[in-house]
Coordinates of C-alpha atoms in Angstrom, one line a residue:
Chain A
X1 CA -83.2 -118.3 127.5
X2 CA -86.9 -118.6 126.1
X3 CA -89.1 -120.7 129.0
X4 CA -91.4 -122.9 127.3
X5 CA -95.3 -120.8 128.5
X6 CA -97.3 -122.2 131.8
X7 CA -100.9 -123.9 130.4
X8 CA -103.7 -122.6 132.5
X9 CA -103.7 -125.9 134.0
X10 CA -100.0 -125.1 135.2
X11 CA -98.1 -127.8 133.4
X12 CA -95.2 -125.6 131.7
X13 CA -94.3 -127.4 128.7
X14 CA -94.1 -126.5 124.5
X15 CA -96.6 -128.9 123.4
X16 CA -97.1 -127.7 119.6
X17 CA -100.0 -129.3 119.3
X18 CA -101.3 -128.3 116.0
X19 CA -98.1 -129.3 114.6
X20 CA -98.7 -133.1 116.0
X21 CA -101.8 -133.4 114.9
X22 CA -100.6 -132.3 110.9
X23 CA -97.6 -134.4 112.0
X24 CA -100.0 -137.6 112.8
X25 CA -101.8 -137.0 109.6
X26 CA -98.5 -137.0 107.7
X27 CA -97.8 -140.5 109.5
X28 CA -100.8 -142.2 108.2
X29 CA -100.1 -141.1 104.7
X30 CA -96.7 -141.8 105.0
X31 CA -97.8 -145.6 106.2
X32 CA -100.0 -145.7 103.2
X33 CA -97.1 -144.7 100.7
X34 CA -94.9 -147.6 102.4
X35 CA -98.1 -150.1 102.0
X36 CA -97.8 -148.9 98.1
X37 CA -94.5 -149.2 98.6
X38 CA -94.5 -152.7 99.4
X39 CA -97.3 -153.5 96.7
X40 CA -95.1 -152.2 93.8
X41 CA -92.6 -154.5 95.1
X42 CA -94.1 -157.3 95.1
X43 CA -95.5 -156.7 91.9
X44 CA -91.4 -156.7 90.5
X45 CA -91.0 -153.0 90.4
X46 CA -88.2 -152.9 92.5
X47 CA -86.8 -156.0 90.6
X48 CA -85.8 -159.5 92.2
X49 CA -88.7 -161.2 91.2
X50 CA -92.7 -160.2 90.7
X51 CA -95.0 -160.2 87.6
X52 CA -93.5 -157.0 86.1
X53 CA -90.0 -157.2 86.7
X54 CA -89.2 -158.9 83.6
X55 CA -90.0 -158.0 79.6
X56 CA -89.9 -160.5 76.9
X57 CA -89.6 -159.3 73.4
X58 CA -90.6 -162.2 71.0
X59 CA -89.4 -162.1 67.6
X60 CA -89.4 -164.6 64.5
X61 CA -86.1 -165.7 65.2
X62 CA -86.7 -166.4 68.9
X63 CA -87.1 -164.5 72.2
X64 CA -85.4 -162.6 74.4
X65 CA -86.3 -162.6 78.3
X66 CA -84.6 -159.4 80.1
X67 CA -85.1 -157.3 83.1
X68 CA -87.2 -154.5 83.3
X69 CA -86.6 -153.7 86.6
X70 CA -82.9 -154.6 87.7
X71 CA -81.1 -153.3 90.9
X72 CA -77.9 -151.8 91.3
X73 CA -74.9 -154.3 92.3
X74 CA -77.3 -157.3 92.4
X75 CA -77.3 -160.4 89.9
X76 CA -79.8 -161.2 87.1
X77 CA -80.2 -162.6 84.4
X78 CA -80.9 -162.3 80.6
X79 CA -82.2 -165.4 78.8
X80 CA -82.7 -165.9 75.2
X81 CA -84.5 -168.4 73.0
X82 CA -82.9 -168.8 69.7
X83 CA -85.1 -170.1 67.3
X84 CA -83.6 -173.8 65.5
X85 CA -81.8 -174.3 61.7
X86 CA -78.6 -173.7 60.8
X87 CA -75.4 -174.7 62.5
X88 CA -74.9 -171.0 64.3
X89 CA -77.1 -169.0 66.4
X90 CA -76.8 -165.5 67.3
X91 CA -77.5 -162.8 69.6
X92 CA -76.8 -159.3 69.5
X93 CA -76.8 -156.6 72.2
X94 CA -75.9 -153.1 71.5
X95 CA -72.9 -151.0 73.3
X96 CA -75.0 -149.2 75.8
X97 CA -76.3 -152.5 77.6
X98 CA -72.5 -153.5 78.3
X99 CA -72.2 -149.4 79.5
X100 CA -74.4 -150.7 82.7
X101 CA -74.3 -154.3 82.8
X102 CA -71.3 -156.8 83.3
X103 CA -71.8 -160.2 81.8
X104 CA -70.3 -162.7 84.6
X105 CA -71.0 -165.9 82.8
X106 CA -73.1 -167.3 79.2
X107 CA -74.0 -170.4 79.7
X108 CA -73.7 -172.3 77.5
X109 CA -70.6 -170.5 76.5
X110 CA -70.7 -169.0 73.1
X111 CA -68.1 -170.0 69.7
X112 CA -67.5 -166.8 69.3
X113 CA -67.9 -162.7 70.9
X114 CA -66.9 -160.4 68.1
X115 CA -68.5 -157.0 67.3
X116 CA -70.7 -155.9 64.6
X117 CA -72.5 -153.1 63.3
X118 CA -75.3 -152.8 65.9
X119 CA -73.3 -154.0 69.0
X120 CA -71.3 -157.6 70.2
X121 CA -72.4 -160.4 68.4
X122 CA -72.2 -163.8 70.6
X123 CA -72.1 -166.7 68.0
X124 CA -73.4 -170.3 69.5
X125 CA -73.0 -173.3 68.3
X126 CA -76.6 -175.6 67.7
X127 CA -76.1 -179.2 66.1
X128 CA -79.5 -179.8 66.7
X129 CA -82.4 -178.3 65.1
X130 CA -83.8 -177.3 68.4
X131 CA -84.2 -174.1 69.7
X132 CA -81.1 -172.6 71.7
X133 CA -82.0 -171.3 75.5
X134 CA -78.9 -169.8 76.8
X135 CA -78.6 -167.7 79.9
X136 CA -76.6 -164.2 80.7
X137 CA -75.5 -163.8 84.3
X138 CA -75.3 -160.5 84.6
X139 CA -74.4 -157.5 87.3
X140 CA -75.8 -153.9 87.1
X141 CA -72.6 -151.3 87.5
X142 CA -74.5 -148.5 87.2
X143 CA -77.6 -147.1 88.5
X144 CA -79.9 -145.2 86.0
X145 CA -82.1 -146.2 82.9
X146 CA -80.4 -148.4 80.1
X147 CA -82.2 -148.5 76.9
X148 CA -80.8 -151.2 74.1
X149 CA -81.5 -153.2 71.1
X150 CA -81.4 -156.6 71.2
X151 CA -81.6 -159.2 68.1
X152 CA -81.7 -162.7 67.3
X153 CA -80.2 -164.5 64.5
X154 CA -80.6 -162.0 61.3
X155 CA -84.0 -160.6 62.8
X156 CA -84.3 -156.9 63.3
X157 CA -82.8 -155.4 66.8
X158 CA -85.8 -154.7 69.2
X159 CA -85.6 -151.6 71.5
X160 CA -85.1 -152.8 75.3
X161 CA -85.6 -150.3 78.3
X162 CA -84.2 -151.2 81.8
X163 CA -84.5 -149.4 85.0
X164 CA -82.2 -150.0 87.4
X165 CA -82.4 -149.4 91.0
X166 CA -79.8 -147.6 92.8
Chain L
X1 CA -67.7 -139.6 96.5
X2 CA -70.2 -143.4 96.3
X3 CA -69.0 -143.7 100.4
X4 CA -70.4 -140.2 101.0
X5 CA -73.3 -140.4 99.3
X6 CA -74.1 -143.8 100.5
X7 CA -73.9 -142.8 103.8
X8 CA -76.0 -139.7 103.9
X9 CA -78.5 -141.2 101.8
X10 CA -78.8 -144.0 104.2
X11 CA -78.6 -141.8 107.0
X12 CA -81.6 -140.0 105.9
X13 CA -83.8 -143.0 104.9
X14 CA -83.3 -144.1 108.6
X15 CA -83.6 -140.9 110.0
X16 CA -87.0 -140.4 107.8
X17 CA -88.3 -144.3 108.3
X18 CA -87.6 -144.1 112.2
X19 CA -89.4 -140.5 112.3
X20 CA -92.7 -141.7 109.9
X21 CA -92.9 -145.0 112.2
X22 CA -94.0 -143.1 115.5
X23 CA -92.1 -142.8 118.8
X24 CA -93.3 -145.7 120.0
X25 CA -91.4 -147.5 117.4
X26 CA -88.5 -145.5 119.2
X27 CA -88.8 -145.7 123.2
X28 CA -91.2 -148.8 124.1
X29 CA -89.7 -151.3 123.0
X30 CA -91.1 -154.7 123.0
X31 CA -89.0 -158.2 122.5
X32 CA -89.8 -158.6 118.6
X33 CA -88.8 -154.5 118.4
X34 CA -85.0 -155.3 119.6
X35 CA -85.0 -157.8 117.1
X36 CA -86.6 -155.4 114.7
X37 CA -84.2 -152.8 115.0
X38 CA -81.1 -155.2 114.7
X39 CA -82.4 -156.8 111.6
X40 CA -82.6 -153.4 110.4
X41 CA -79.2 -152.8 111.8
X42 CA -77.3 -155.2 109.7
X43 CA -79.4 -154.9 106.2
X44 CA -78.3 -151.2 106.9
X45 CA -74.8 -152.3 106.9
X46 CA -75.1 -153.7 103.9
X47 CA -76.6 -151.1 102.3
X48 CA -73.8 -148.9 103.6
X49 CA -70.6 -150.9 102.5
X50 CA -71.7 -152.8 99.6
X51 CA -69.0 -155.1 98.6
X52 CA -66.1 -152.4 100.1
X53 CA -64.8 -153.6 103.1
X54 CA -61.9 -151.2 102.7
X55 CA -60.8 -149.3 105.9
X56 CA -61.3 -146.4 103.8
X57 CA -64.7 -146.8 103.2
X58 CA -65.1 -147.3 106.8
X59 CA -63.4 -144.9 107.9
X60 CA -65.9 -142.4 105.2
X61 CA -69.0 -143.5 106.3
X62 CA -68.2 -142.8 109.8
X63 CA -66.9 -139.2 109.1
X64 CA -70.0 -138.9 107.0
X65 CA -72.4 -139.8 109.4
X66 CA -71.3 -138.1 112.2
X67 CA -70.8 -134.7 109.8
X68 CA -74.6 -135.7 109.0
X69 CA -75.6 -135.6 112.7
X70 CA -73.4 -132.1 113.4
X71 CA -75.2 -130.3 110.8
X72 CA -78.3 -131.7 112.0
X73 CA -77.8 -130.6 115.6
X74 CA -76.7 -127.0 114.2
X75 CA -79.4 -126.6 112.2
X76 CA -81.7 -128.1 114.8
X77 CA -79.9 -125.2 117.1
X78 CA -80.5 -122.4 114.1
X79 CA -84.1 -123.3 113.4
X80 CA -86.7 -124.3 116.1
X81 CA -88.6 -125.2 113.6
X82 CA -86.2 -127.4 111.8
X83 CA -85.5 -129.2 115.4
X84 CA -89.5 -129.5 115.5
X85 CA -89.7 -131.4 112.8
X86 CA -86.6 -133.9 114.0
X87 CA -87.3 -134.2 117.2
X88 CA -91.0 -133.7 117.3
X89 CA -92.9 -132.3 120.7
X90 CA -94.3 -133.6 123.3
X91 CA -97.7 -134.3 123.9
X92 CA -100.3 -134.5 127.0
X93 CA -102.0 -137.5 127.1
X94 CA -103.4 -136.8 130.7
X95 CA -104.3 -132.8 132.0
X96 CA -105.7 -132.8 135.0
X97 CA -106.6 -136.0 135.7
X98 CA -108.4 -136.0 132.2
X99 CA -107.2 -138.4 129.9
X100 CA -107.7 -136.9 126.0
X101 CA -108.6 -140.1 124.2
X102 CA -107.8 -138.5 120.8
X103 CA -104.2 -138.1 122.0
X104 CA -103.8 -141.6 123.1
X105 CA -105.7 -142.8 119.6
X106 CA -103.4 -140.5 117.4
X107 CA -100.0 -142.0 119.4
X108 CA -101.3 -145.2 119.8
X109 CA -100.9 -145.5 123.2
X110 CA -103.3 -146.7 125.7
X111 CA -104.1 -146.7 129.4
X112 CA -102.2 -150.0 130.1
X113 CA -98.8 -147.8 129.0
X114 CA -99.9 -144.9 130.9
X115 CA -100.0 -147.2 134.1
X116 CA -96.9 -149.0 133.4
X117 CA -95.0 -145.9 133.2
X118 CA -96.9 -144.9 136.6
X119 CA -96.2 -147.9 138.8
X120 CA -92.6 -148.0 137.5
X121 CA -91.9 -143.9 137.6
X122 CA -94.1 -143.0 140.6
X123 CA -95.4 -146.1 142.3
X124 CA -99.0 -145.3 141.4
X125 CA -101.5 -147.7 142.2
X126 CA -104.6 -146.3 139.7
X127 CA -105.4 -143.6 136.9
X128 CA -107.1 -141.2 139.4
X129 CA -103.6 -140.6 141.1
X130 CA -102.4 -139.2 137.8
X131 CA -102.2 -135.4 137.5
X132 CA -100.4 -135.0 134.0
X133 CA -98.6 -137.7 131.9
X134 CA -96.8 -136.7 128.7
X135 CA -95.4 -138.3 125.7
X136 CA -92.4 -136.9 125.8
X137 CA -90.6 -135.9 122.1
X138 CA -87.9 -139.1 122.6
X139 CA -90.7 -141.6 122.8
X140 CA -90.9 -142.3 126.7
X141 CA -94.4 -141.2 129.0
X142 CA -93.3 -139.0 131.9
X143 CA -95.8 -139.2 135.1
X144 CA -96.8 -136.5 137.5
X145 CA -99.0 -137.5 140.5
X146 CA -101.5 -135.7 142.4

Protein backbone atom coordinates (compact mmCIF):
# COMPACT_ATOMS: atom_id res chain seq x y z
CA UNK A 1 0.00 0.00 0.00
CA UNK A 2 1.43 3.46 -1.27
CA UNK A 3 1.70 6.02 2.08
CA UNK A 4 0.83 9.36 1.01
CA UNK A 5 4.91 11.30 1.52
CA UNK A 6 5.64 13.25 5.01
CA UNK A 7 5.99 17.38 4.06
CA UNK A 8 9.06 18.74 5.69
CA UNK A 9 6.80 20.30 7.96
CA UNK A 10 5.68 16.56 9.01
CA UNK A 11 2.03 16.74 8.00
CA UNK A 12 1.76 13.34 5.89
CA UNK A 13 -0.91 13.95 3.46
CA UNK A 14 -1.28 13.88 -0.83
CA UNK A 15 -1.99 17.44 -1.31
CA UNK A 16 -1.67 17.73 -5.21
CA UNK A 17 -1.46 21.02 -5.17
CA UNK A 18 -0.63 22.01 -8.63
CA UNK A 19 -3.62 20.05 -9.66
CA UNK A 20 -5.97 22.41 -7.26
CA UNK A 21 -4.68 25.31 -8.31
CA UNK A 22 -5.50 24.28 -12.38
CA UNK A 23 -8.56 22.70 -10.80
CA UNK A 24 -9.62 26.34 -9.14
CA UNK A 25 -8.86 27.97 -12.46
CA UNK A 26 -11.19 25.46 -14.23
CA UNK A 27 -13.88 26.52 -11.53
CA UNK A 28 -13.87 30.08 -12.35
CA UNK A 29 -14.25 29.44 -16.01
CA UNK A 30 -16.58 26.95 -15.50
CA UNK A 31 -18.73 29.72 -13.35
CA UNK A 32 -18.26 32.01 -16.22
CA UNK A 33 -19.71 29.45 -18.80
CA UNK A 34 -22.86 28.91 -16.35
CA UNK A 35 -23.19 32.98 -16.15
CA UNK A 36 -23.31 32.67 -20.24
CA UNK A 37 -25.28 29.99 -19.60
CA UNK A 38 -27.82 31.73 -17.88
CA UNK A 39 -27.56 34.87 -20.24
CA UNK A 40 -28.45 32.76 -23.40
CA UNK A 41 -31.30 31.69 -21.45
CA UNK A 42 -32.76 34.41 -20.70
CA UNK A 43 -32.24 35.75 -24.01
CA UNK A 44 -34.86 32.52 -25.29
CA UNK A 45 -32.16 30.25 -26.41
CA UNK A 46 -33.13 27.49 -24.39
CA UNK A 47 -36.84 28.30 -25.24
CA UNK A 48 -39.81 29.17 -22.79
CA UNK A 49 -39.80 32.60 -23.38
CA UNK A 50 -36.93 35.43 -24.14
CA UNK A 51 -36.29 37.75 -27.20
CA UNK A 52 -34.96 35.01 -29.43
CA UNK A 53 -36.94 32.16 -28.81
CA UNK A 54 -39.43 32.82 -31.32
CA UNK A 55 -39.27 33.53 -35.41
CA UNK A 56 -41.93 35.10 -37.35
CA UNK A 57 -41.98 34.77 -41.03
CA UNK A 58 -44.25 37.43 -42.60
CA UNK A 59 -45.67 36.86 -45.81
CA UNK A 60 -48.43 38.59 -48.15
CA UNK A 61 -50.94 36.38 -47.07
CA UNK A 62 -50.28 36.78 -43.33
CA UNK A 63 -47.76 35.59 -40.69
CA UNK A 64 -46.65 32.82 -39.08
CA UNK A 65 -45.25 33.06 -35.33
CA UNK A 66 -43.24 29.67 -34.48
CA UNK A 67 -40.52 28.58 -32.13
CA UNK A 68 -37.11 28.75 -32.71
CA UNK A 69 -36.05 27.40 -29.79
CA UNK A 70 -38.48 24.67 -28.36
CA UNK A 71 -37.71 22.03 -25.65
CA UNK A 72 -38.29 18.52 -25.60
CA UNK A 73 -41.68 17.27 -23.91
CA UNK A 74 -42.66 20.86 -23.07
CA UNK A 75 -45.71 22.85 -24.65
CA UNK A 76 -45.71 25.72 -27.07
CA UNK A 77 -47.20 27.19 -29.35
CA UNK A 78 -47.45 28.15 -33.10
CA UNK A 79 -49.67 31.15 -33.97
CA UNK A 80 -50.61 32.26 -37.35
CA UNK A 81 -52.11 35.45 -38.78
CA UNK A 82 -54.13 34.73 -41.85
CA UNK A 83 -54.54 37.60 -43.86
CA UNK A 84 -58.73 38.60 -44.56
CA UNK A 85 -61.01 37.86 -48.09
CA UNK A 86 -62.52 35.04 -49.07
CA UNK A 87 -64.74 32.64 -47.05
CA UNK A 88 -61.54 30.03 -46.28
CA UNK A 89 -58.27 30.42 -44.85
CA UNK A 90 -55.44 28.21 -45.01
CA UNK A 91 -52.35 27.05 -43.49
CA UNK A 92 -49.97 24.64 -44.57
CA UNK A 93 -47.19 22.79 -42.62
CA UNK A 94 -45.02 20.26 -44.26
CA UNK A 95 -44.63 16.39 -43.06
CA UNK A 96 -41.42 16.85 -41.20
CA UNK A 97 -42.88 19.47 -38.53
CA UNK A 98 -45.64 16.70 -37.57
CA UNK A 99 -42.29 14.08 -37.53
CA UNK A 100 -41.36 16.16 -34.09
CA UNK A 101 -44.18 18.03 -33.04
CA UNK A 102 -47.72 16.83 -31.82
CA UNK A 103 -50.57 19.28 -32.32
CA UNK A 104 -52.72 18.97 -28.94
CA UNK A 105 -55.34 21.52 -29.77
CA UNK A 106 -56.08 24.52 -32.99
CA UNK A 107 -57.97 26.88 -31.64
CA UNK A 108 -60.19 27.90 -33.20
CA UNK A 109 -60.71 24.49 -34.67
CA UNK A 110 -60.29 24.22 -38.35
CA UNK A 111 -63.31 23.09 -41.23
CA UNK A 112 -61.19 20.88 -42.47
CA UNK A 113 -57.24 18.82 -42.07
CA UNK A 114 -56.67 17.16 -45.38
CA UNK A 115 -53.23 16.71 -47.09
CA UNK A 116 -51.81 18.35 -50.02
CA UNK A 117 -48.90 18.52 -52.10
CA UNK A 118 -46.47 20.31 -49.75
CA UNK A 119 -47.85 18.91 -46.40
CA UNK A 120 -51.42 19.02 -44.19
CA UNK A 121 -53.57 21.69 -45.19
CA UNK A 122 -55.79 23.04 -42.18
CA UNK A 123 -58.87 24.85 -43.83
CA UNK A 124 -60.65 27.63 -41.52
CA UNK A 125 -63.49 29.10 -41.84
CA UNK A 126 -63.51 33.40 -41.88
CA UNK A 127 -67.03 35.15 -42.40
CA UNK A 128 -65.53 38.26 -41.70
CA UNK A 129 -63.07 40.11 -43.70
CA UNK A 130 -60.74 40.25 -40.77
CA UNK A 131 -57.57 38.67 -40.43
CA UNK A 132 -57.68 35.03 -38.83
CA UNK A 133 -55.27 34.53 -35.60
CA UNK A 134 -55.47 30.96 -34.74
CA UNK A 135 -53.26 29.20 -32.30
CA UNK A 136 -51.31 25.56 -32.38
CA UNK A 137 -50.84 23.91 -29.03
CA UNK A 138 -48.18 21.89 -29.62
CA UNK A 139 -45.70 19.22 -27.87
CA UNK A 140 -42.10 18.51 -29.06
CA UNK A 141 -41.71 14.33 -29.25
CA UNK A 142 -38.47 14.44 -30.38
CA UNK A 143 -35.27 16.13 -29.61
CA UNK A 144 -33.15 17.33 -32.56
CA UNK A 145 -33.36 20.15 -35.28
CA UNK A 146 -36.72 20.31 -37.34
CA UNK A 147 -36.58 22.26 -40.46
CA UNK A 148 -40.20 22.91 -42.41
CA UNK A 149 -42.09 24.96 -44.72
CA UNK A 150 -44.88 26.78 -43.68
CA UNK A 151 -47.53 28.66 -45.96
CA UNK A 152 -50.50 30.82 -45.81
CA UNK A 153 -53.44 30.87 -48.03
CA UNK A 154 -51.91 30.33 -51.73
CA UNK A 155 -48.59 32.15 -50.75
CA UNK A 156 -45.39 30.36 -51.23
CA UNK A 157 -44.16 27.89 -48.24
CA UNK A 158 -41.34 29.65 -46.28
CA UNK A 159 -38.42 27.50 -44.84
CA UNK A 160 -38.81 27.21 -40.81
CA UNK A 161 -35.85 25.85 -38.62
CA UNK A 162 -36.48 24.69 -34.98
CA UNK A 163 -34.11 23.61 -32.43
CA UNK A 164 -35.36 21.70 -29.93
CA UNK A 165 -33.85 21.02 -26.63
CA UNK A 166 -33.48 17.68 -25.29
CA UNK B 1 -32.90 2.72 -23.75
CA UNK B 2 -34.63 6.87 -22.88
CA UNK B 3 -34.57 5.57 -18.86
CA UNK B 4 -30.87 4.78 -19.30
CA UNK B 5 -29.80 7.49 -20.94
CA UNK B 6 -31.80 9.79 -18.88
CA UNK B 7 -30.35 8.67 -15.98
CA UNK B 8 -26.65 8.73 -16.74
CA UNK B 9 -27.01 11.89 -18.34
CA UNK B 10 -28.52 13.32 -15.32
CA UNK B 11 -26.17 11.64 -13.21
CA UNK B 12 -23.31 13.31 -14.84
CA UNK B 13 -24.75 16.84 -15.04
CA UNK B 14 -25.01 16.55 -11.18
CA UNK B 15 -21.98 14.86 -10.70
CA UNK B 16 -20.19 17.76 -12.95
CA UNK B 17 -22.46 20.81 -11.49
CA UNK B 18 -21.77 19.62 -7.76
CA UNK B 19 -17.85 19.15 -8.66
CA UNK B 20 -17.57 22.83 -10.72
CA UNK B 21 -19.60 24.50 -7.60
CA UNK B 22 -16.67 23.91 -5.00
CA UNK B 23 -16.75 21.76 -1.80
CA UNK B 24 -18.05 24.18 0.11
CA UNK B 25 -21.21 23.87 -1.90
CA UNK B 26 -20.76 20.14 -0.66
CA UNK B 27 -19.81 19.94 3.24
CA UNK B 28 -20.74 23.55 4.88
CA UNK B 29 -23.90 23.75 4.55
CA UNK B 30 -25.71 26.75 5.47
CA UNK B 31 -29.86 26.95 5.99
CA UNK B 32 -30.64 28.41 2.34
CA UNK B 33 -28.00 25.32 1.04
CA UNK B 34 -30.40 22.50 2.43
CA UNK B 35 -33.07 24.15 0.74
CA UNK B 36 -30.80 24.52 -2.23
CA UNK B 37 -29.95 21.10 -2.68
CA UNK B 38 -33.69 19.80 -2.25
CA UNK B 39 -34.92 22.20 -4.78
CA UNK B 40 -32.40 20.63 -6.88
CA UNK B 41 -33.50 17.37 -5.63
CA UNK B 42 -36.89 17.35 -6.97
CA UNK B 43 -36.41 19.41 -10.42
CA UNK B 44 -33.87 16.45 -10.75
CA UNK B 45 -36.67 14.04 -10.39
CA UNK B 46 -38.30 15.50 -12.92
CA UNK B 47 -35.79 15.51 -15.16
CA UNK B 48 -35.30 11.88 -14.50
CA UNK B 49 -38.88 10.44 -14.91
CA UNK B 50 -40.53 12.72 -17.23
CA UNK B 51 -44.06 11.84 -17.49
CA UNK B 52 -43.19 7.84 -16.75
CA UNK B 53 -44.14 6.97 -13.52
CA UNK B 54 -43.93 3.38 -14.51
CA UNK B 55 -42.26 0.96 -11.91
CA UNK B 56 -40.23 0.08 -14.71
CA UNK B 57 -38.74 3.22 -15.27
CA UNK B 58 -38.06 3.29 -11.66
CA UNK B 59 -36.82 0.52 -11.24
CA UNK B 60 -34.13 1.62 -14.57
CA UNK B 61 -33.00 4.60 -13.24
CA UNK B 62 -32.08 3.08 -10.04
CA UNK B 63 -30.02 0.18 -11.65
CA UNK B 64 -28.66 2.90 -13.85
CA UNK B 65 -27.47 5.01 -11.28
CA UNK B 66 -26.07 2.79 -9.04
CA UNK B 67 -24.20 0.88 -12.33
CA UNK B 68 -23.00 4.71 -12.91
CA UNK B 69 -21.50 4.95 -9.33
CA UNK B 70 -19.77 1.22 -9.57
CA UNK B 71 -17.93 2.09 -12.64
CA UNK B 72 -17.11 5.29 -11.16
CA UNK B 73 -15.61 3.73 -7.92
CA UNK B 74 -13.70 1.04 -10.32
CA UNK B 75 -12.37 3.33 -12.40
CA UNK B 76 -11.65 5.75 -9.46
CA UNK B 77 -9.82 2.43 -7.97
CA UNK B 78 -7.97 1.84 -11.69
CA UNK B 79 -6.87 5.40 -12.19
CA UNK B 80 -5.56 7.73 -9.37
CA UNK B 81 -5.83 10.13 -11.57
CA UNK B 82 -9.38 9.53 -12.65
CA UNK B 83 -10.29 9.36 -8.66
CA UNK B 84 -8.28 12.93 -8.53
CA UNK B 85 -10.33 14.43 -10.62
CA UNK B 86 -13.78 13.07 -8.76
CA UNK B 87 -12.94 13.37 -5.63
CA UNK B 88 -10.44 16.15 -5.77
CA UNK B 89 -7.44 16.58 -2.89
CA UNK B 90 -7.13 18.02 -0.02
CA UNK B 91 -5.66 21.19 0.64
CA UNK B 92 -3.61 23.02 3.68
CA UNK B 93 -5.07 26.06 4.52
CA UNK B 94 -2.82 26.33 7.83
CA UNK B 95 1.14 24.75 7.98
CA UNK B 96 2.65 25.50 10.75
CA UNK B 97 0.76 27.86 12.31
CA UNK B 98 0.92 29.81 8.93
CA UNK B 99 -2.20 30.47 7.37
CA UNK B 100 -1.62 30.62 3.25
CA UNK B 101 -4.19 33.30 2.30
CA UNK B 102 -4.12 32.29 -1.39
CA UNK B 103 -5.48 28.84 -0.30
CA UNK B 104 -8.27 30.28 1.76
CA UNK B 105 -8.95 32.94 -1.28
CA UNK B 106 -8.95 30.13 -3.99
CA UNK B 107 -11.48 27.82 -1.59
CA UNK B 108 -13.31 30.58 -0.43
CA UNK B 109 -12.98 29.98 2.94
CA UNK B 110 -11.96 32.24 5.61
CA UNK B 111 -10.68 32.38 9.18
CA UNK B 112 -14.22 32.49 10.84
CA UNK B 113 -14.62 28.63 9.26
CA UNK B 114 -11.21 27.80 10.29
CA UNK B 115 -12.24 28.63 13.99
CA UNK B 116 -15.53 27.11 13.81
CA UNK B 117 -14.17 23.85 12.79
CA UNK B 118 -11.51 24.44 15.74
CA UNK B 119 -13.81 25.21 18.69
CA UNK B 120 -16.14 22.44 17.60
CA UNK B 121 -13.27 19.61 16.59
CA UNK B 122 -10.65 20.57 19.21
CA UNK B 123 -11.96 23.06 21.57
CA UNK B 124 -9.56 25.76 20.48
CA UNK B 125 -9.94 29.07 21.82
CA UNK B 126 -7.63 31.15 19.02
CA UNK B 127 -5.75 30.78 15.58
CA UNK B 128 -2.26 30.59 17.32
CA UNK B 129 -3.34 27.16 18.86
CA UNK B 130 -3.65 25.87 15.32
CA UNK B 131 -0.80 23.68 13.97
CA UNK B 132 -2.33 22.39 10.53
CA UNK B 133 -5.93 22.67 9.31
CA UNK B 134 -6.90 21.06 5.94
CA UNK B 135 -9.67 21.17 3.52
CA UNK B 136 -10.18 17.89 3.34
CA UNK B 137 -11.25 16.41 -0.48
CA UNK B 138 -15.17 15.79 0.94
CA UNK B 139 -15.57 19.40 1.69
CA UNK B 140 -15.10 19.36 5.69
CA UNK B 141 -11.71 21.43 7.47
CA UNK B 142 -9.97 18.95 9.75
CA UNK B 143 -7.98 20.66 12.84
CA UNK B 144 -4.66 19.73 14.42
CA UNK B 145 -3.50 21.72 17.44
CA UNK B 146 -0.23 22.54 18.76
Amino acid sequence: MVQPPVRDDGLQIEEHRTFQESFWRAERVSWVIFGLTLIAALLGVTGSGGMLERQIITVADGSVDVPRFSRWGASDVLQATLAGGGSERRLTLSPEFFRTFQVEDIDPPPIAAEGGADGLVYRFRAASAQPLVLTLHLRAQYPGIVSFRASVNDGPAQALRTIVWP
Amino acid sequence: MESVARGITIYFILLVALRLSGRRTVAQMTTFDFVLLLIIAETTQQALLGDDFSIVNAALLILTLFGVDIVLSYLKQWSPKIALVLDGTPTVLIANGNVDDRALKRARINIDDILVAAREQQGLARLDQIKFAVLEADGGISIIPR
